[in-house]
CSV table of C-alpha atoms in Angstrom, one decimal:
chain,number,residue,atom,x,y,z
A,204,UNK,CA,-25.0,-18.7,34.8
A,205,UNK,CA,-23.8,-15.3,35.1
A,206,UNK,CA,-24.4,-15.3,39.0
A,207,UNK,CA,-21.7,-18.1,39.1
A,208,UNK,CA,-19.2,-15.9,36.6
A,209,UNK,CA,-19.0,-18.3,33.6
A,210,UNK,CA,-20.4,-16.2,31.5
A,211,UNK,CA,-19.2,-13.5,29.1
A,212,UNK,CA,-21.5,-10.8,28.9
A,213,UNK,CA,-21.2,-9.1,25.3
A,214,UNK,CA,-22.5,-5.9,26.4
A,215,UNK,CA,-19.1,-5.8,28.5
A,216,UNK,CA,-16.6,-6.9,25.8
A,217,UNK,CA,-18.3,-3.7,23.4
A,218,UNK,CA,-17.1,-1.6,26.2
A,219,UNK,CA,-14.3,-2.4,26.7
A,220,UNK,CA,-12.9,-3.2,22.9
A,221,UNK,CA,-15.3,-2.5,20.8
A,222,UNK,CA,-18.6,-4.1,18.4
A,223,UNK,CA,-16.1,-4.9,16.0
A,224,UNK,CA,-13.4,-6.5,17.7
A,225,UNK,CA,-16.3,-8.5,19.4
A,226,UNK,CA,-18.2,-9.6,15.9
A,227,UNK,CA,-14.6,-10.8,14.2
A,228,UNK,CA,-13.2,-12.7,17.6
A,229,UNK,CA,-16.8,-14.8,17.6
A,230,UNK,CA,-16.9,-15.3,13.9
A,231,UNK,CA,-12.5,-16.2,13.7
A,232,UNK,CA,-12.5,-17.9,17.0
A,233,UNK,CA,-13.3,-21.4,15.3
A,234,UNK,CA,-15.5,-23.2,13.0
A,235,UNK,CA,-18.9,-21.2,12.9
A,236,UNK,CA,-20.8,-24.9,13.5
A,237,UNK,CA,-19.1,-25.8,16.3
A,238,UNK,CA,-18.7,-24.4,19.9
A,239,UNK,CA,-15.1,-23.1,21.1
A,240,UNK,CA,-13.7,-21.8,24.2
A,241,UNK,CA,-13.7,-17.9,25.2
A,242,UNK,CA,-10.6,-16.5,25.4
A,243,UNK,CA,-9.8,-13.0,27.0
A,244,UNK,CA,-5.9,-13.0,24.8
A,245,UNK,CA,-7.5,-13.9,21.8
A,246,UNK,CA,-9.9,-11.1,22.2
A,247,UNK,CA,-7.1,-8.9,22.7
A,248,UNK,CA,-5.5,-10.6,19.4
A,249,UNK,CA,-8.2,-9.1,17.5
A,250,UNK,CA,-8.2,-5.9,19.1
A,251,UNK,CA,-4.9,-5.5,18.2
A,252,UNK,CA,-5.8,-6.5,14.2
A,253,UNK,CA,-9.0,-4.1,14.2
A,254,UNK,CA,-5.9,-1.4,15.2
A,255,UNK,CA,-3.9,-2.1,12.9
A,256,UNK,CA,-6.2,-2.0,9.9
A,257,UNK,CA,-6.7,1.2,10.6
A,258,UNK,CA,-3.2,2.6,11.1
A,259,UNK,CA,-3.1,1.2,7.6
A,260,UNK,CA,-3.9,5.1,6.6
A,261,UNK,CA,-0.7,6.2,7.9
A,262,UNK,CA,1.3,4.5,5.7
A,263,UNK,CA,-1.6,5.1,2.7
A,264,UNK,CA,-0.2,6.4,-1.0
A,265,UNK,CA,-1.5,6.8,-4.2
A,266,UNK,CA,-2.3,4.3,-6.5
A,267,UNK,CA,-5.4,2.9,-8.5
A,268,UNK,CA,-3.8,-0.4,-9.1
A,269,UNK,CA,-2.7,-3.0,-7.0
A,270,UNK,CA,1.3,-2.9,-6.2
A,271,UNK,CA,3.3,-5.4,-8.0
A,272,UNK,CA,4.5,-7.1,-5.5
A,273,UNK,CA,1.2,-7.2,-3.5
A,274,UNK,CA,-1.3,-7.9,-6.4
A,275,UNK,CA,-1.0,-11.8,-6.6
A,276,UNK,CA,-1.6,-11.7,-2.8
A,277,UNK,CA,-4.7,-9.9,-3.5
A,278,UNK,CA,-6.0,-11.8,-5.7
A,279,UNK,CA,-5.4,-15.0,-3.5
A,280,UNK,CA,-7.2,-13.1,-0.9
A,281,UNK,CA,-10.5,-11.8,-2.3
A,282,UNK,CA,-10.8,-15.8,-4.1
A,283,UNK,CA,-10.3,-17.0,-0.1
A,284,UNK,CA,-12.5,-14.6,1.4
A,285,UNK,CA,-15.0,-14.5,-1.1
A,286,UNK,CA,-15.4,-18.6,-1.0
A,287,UNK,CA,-15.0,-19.0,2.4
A,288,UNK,CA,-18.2,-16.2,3.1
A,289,UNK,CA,-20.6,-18.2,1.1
A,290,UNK,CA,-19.0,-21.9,2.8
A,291,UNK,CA,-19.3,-19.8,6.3
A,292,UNK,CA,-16.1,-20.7,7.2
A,293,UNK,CA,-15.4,-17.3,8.7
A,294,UNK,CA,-12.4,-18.0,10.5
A,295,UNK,CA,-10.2,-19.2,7.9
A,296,UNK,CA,-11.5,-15.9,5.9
A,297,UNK,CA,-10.5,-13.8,8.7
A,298,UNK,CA,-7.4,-15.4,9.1
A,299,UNK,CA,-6.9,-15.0,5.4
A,300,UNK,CA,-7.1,-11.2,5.6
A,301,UNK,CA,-5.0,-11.2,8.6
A,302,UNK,CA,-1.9,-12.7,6.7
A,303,UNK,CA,-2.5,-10.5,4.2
A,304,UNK,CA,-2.4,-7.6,6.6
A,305,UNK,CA,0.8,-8.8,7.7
A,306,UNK,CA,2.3,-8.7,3.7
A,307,UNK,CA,1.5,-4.7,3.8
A,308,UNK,CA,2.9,-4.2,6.4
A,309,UNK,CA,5.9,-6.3,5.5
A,310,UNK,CA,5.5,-4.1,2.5
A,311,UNK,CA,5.6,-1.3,4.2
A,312,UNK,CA,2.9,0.9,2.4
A,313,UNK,CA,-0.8,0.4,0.8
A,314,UNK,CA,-2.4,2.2,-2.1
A,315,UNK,CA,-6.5,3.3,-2.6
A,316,UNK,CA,-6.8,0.6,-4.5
A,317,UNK,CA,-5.4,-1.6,-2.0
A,318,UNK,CA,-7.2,-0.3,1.0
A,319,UNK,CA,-10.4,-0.2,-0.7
A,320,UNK,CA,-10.4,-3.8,-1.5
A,321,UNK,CA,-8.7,-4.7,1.8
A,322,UNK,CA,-12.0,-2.9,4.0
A,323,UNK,CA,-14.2,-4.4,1.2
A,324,UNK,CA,-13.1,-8.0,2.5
A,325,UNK,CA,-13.2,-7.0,5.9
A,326,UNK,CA,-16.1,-4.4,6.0
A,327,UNK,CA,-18.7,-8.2,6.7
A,328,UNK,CA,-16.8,-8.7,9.8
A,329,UNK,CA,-15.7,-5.5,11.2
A,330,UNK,CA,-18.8,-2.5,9.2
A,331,UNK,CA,-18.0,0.3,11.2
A,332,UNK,CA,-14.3,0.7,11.2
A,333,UNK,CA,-14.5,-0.4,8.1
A,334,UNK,CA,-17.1,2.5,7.0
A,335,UNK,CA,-15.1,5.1,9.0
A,336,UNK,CA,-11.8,4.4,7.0
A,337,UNK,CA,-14.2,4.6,4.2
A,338,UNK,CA,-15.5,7.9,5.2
A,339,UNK,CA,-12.2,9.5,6.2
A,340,UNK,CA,-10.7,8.3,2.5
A,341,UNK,CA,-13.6,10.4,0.8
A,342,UNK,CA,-14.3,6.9,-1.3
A,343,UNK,CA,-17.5,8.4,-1.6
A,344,UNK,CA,-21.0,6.4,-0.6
A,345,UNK,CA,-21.4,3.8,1.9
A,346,UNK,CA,-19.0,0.9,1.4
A,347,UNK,CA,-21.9,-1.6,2.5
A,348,UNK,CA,-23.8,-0.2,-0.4
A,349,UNK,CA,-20.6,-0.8,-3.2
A,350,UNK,CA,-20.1,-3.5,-5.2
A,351,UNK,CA,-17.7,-6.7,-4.0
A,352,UNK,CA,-14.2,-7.0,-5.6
A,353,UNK,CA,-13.5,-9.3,-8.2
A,354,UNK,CA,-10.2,-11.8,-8.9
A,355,UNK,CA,-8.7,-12.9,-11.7
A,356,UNK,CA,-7.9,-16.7,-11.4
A,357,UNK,CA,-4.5,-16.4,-13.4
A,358,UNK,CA,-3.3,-14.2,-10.7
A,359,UNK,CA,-3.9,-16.4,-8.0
A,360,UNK,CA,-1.5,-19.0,-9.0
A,361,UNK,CA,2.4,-18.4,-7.7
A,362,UNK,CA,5.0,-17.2,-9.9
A,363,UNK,CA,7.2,-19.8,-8.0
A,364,UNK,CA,7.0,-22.0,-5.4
A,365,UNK,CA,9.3,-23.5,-2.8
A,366,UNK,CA,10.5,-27.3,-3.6
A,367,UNK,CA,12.8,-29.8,-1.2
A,368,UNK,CA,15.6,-31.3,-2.5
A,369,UNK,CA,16.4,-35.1,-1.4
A,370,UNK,CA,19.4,-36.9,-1.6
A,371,UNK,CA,18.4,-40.6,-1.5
A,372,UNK,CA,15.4,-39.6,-0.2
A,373,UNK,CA,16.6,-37.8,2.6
A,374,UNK,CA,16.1,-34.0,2.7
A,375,UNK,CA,19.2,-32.1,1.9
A,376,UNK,CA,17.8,-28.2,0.9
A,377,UNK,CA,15.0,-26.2,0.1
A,378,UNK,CA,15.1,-24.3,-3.3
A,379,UNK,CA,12.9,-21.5,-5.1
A,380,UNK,CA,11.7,-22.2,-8.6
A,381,UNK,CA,9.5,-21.2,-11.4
A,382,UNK,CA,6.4,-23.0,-10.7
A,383,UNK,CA,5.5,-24.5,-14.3
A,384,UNK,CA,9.3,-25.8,-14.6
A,385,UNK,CA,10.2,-28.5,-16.7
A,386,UNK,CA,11.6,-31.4,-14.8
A,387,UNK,CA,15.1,-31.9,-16.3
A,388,UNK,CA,15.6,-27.9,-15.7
A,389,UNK,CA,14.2,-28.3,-12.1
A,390,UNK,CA,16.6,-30.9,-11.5
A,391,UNK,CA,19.9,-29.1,-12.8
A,392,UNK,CA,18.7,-26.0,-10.3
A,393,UNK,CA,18.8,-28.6,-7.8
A,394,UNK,CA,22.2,-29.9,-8.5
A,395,UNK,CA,23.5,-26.3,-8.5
A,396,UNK,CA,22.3,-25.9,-4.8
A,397,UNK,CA,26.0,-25.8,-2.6
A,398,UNK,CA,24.0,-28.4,-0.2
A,399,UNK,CA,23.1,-30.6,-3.1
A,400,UNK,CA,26.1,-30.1,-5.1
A,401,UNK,CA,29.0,-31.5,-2.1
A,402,UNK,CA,26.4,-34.5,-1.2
A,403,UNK,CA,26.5,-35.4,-5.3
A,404,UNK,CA,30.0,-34.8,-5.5
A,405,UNK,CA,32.4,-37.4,-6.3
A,406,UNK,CA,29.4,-39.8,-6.4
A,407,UNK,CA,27.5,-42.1,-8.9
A,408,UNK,CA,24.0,-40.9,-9.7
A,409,UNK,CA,22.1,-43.9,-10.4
A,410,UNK,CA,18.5,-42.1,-10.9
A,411,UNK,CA,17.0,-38.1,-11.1
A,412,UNK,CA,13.3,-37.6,-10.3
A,413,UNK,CA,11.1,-34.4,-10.3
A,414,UNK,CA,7.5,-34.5,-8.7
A,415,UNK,CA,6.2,-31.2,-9.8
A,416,UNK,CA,5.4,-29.0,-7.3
A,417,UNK,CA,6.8,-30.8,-4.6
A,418,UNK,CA,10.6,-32.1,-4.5
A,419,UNK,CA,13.7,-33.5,-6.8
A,420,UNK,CA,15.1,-36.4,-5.4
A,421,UNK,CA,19.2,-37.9,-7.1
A,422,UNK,CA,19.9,-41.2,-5.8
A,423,UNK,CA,23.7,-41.5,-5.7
A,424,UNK,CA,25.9,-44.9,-5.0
């Protein structure tokens, strides 16, 4: 009960951070089915993401496409968020927007087109920032009124992806590769790796396997 203070009351918590910050902690703070504790630092933790969405128009340029190098993380993003919303798994597609956050940052700038799809995802969680970055970008209209952003599937699939490289089945490097490799190429990367390369060296390989997507593995005698 509230007499005995363990209670949150949200009236409090819209004071003091905000309606928005309050709406995405319930809905990211665990599966939307099942109860979960309150925490006061991972309040603050969305705080802290509501703010930083919207320093995203300091670092704002011009552009009506997406960014080479942040478009395939945009597509992955608006596929997550958009199947997550109708599964109600909220959390994951708030955490999915805050990684991608992160990658602008990383970046270090965002175009209109960017930032319009970025609030888009975000605008169910967090409307009135949302709307006010909206409003101060002249996007013209009410965002909640717009139309949701569409993906396209061949852009959600990684140029490359990261594979281990096992020496008798014991991990010996990591290595970037083109993701639809063929196997014998994948393996002759793998043999170029210095790790790879000094553990081979000298040695008789007996056998040379390639599981796409996941590893190479050269058993030597």
């Amino acid at each position: 009960s509230k007499s005995k203070g363990n209670v949150v009351d949200p009236n409090d918590v819209v004071d003091e951070y905000g309606a928005d910050v309050l709406r995405t902690y319930v809905l990211f703070m665990g599966d939307y089915e099942k109860a979960a504790p309150w925490s006061k630092s991972s309040v603050k933790g969305c705080k802290r993401f509501i703010d930083r969405v919207w320093a995203l128009q300091d670092i704002l340029t011009e552009g009506d496409e997406y960014s080479k190098e942040l478009e395939s993380a945009f597509h992955k993003t608006i596929k997550k968020v958009s199947e997550d919303i109708e599964g109600m798994k909220f959390n994951t597609a708030i955490a999915a927007l805050m990684t991608l956050l992160n990658d602008i940052y990383n970046k270090g700038s965002i175009n209109n087109a960017e930032l319009k799809t970025f609030v888009t995802l975000l605008n169910p969680f967090a409307p009135h920032v949302t709307e006010e970055i909206w409003a101060a970008q002249n996007y013209g209209g009410m965002l909640a009124n717009g139309h949701w952003v569409d993906y396209d599937e061949a852009k959600c699939v990684d140029d490359e992806i990261e594979i281990v490289a096992q020496i008798n089945g014991k991990v010996r490097a990591k290595l970037m590769i083109p993701a639809e490799i063929e196997s014998a190429e994948a393996i002759e990367l793998a043999k170029k790796d210095p790790a790879i390369a000094a553990a081979i060296e000298g040695k008789n390989v007996v056998k040379e396997l390639y599981v796409k997507g996941r590893l190479v593995n050269i058993v030597v005698k």
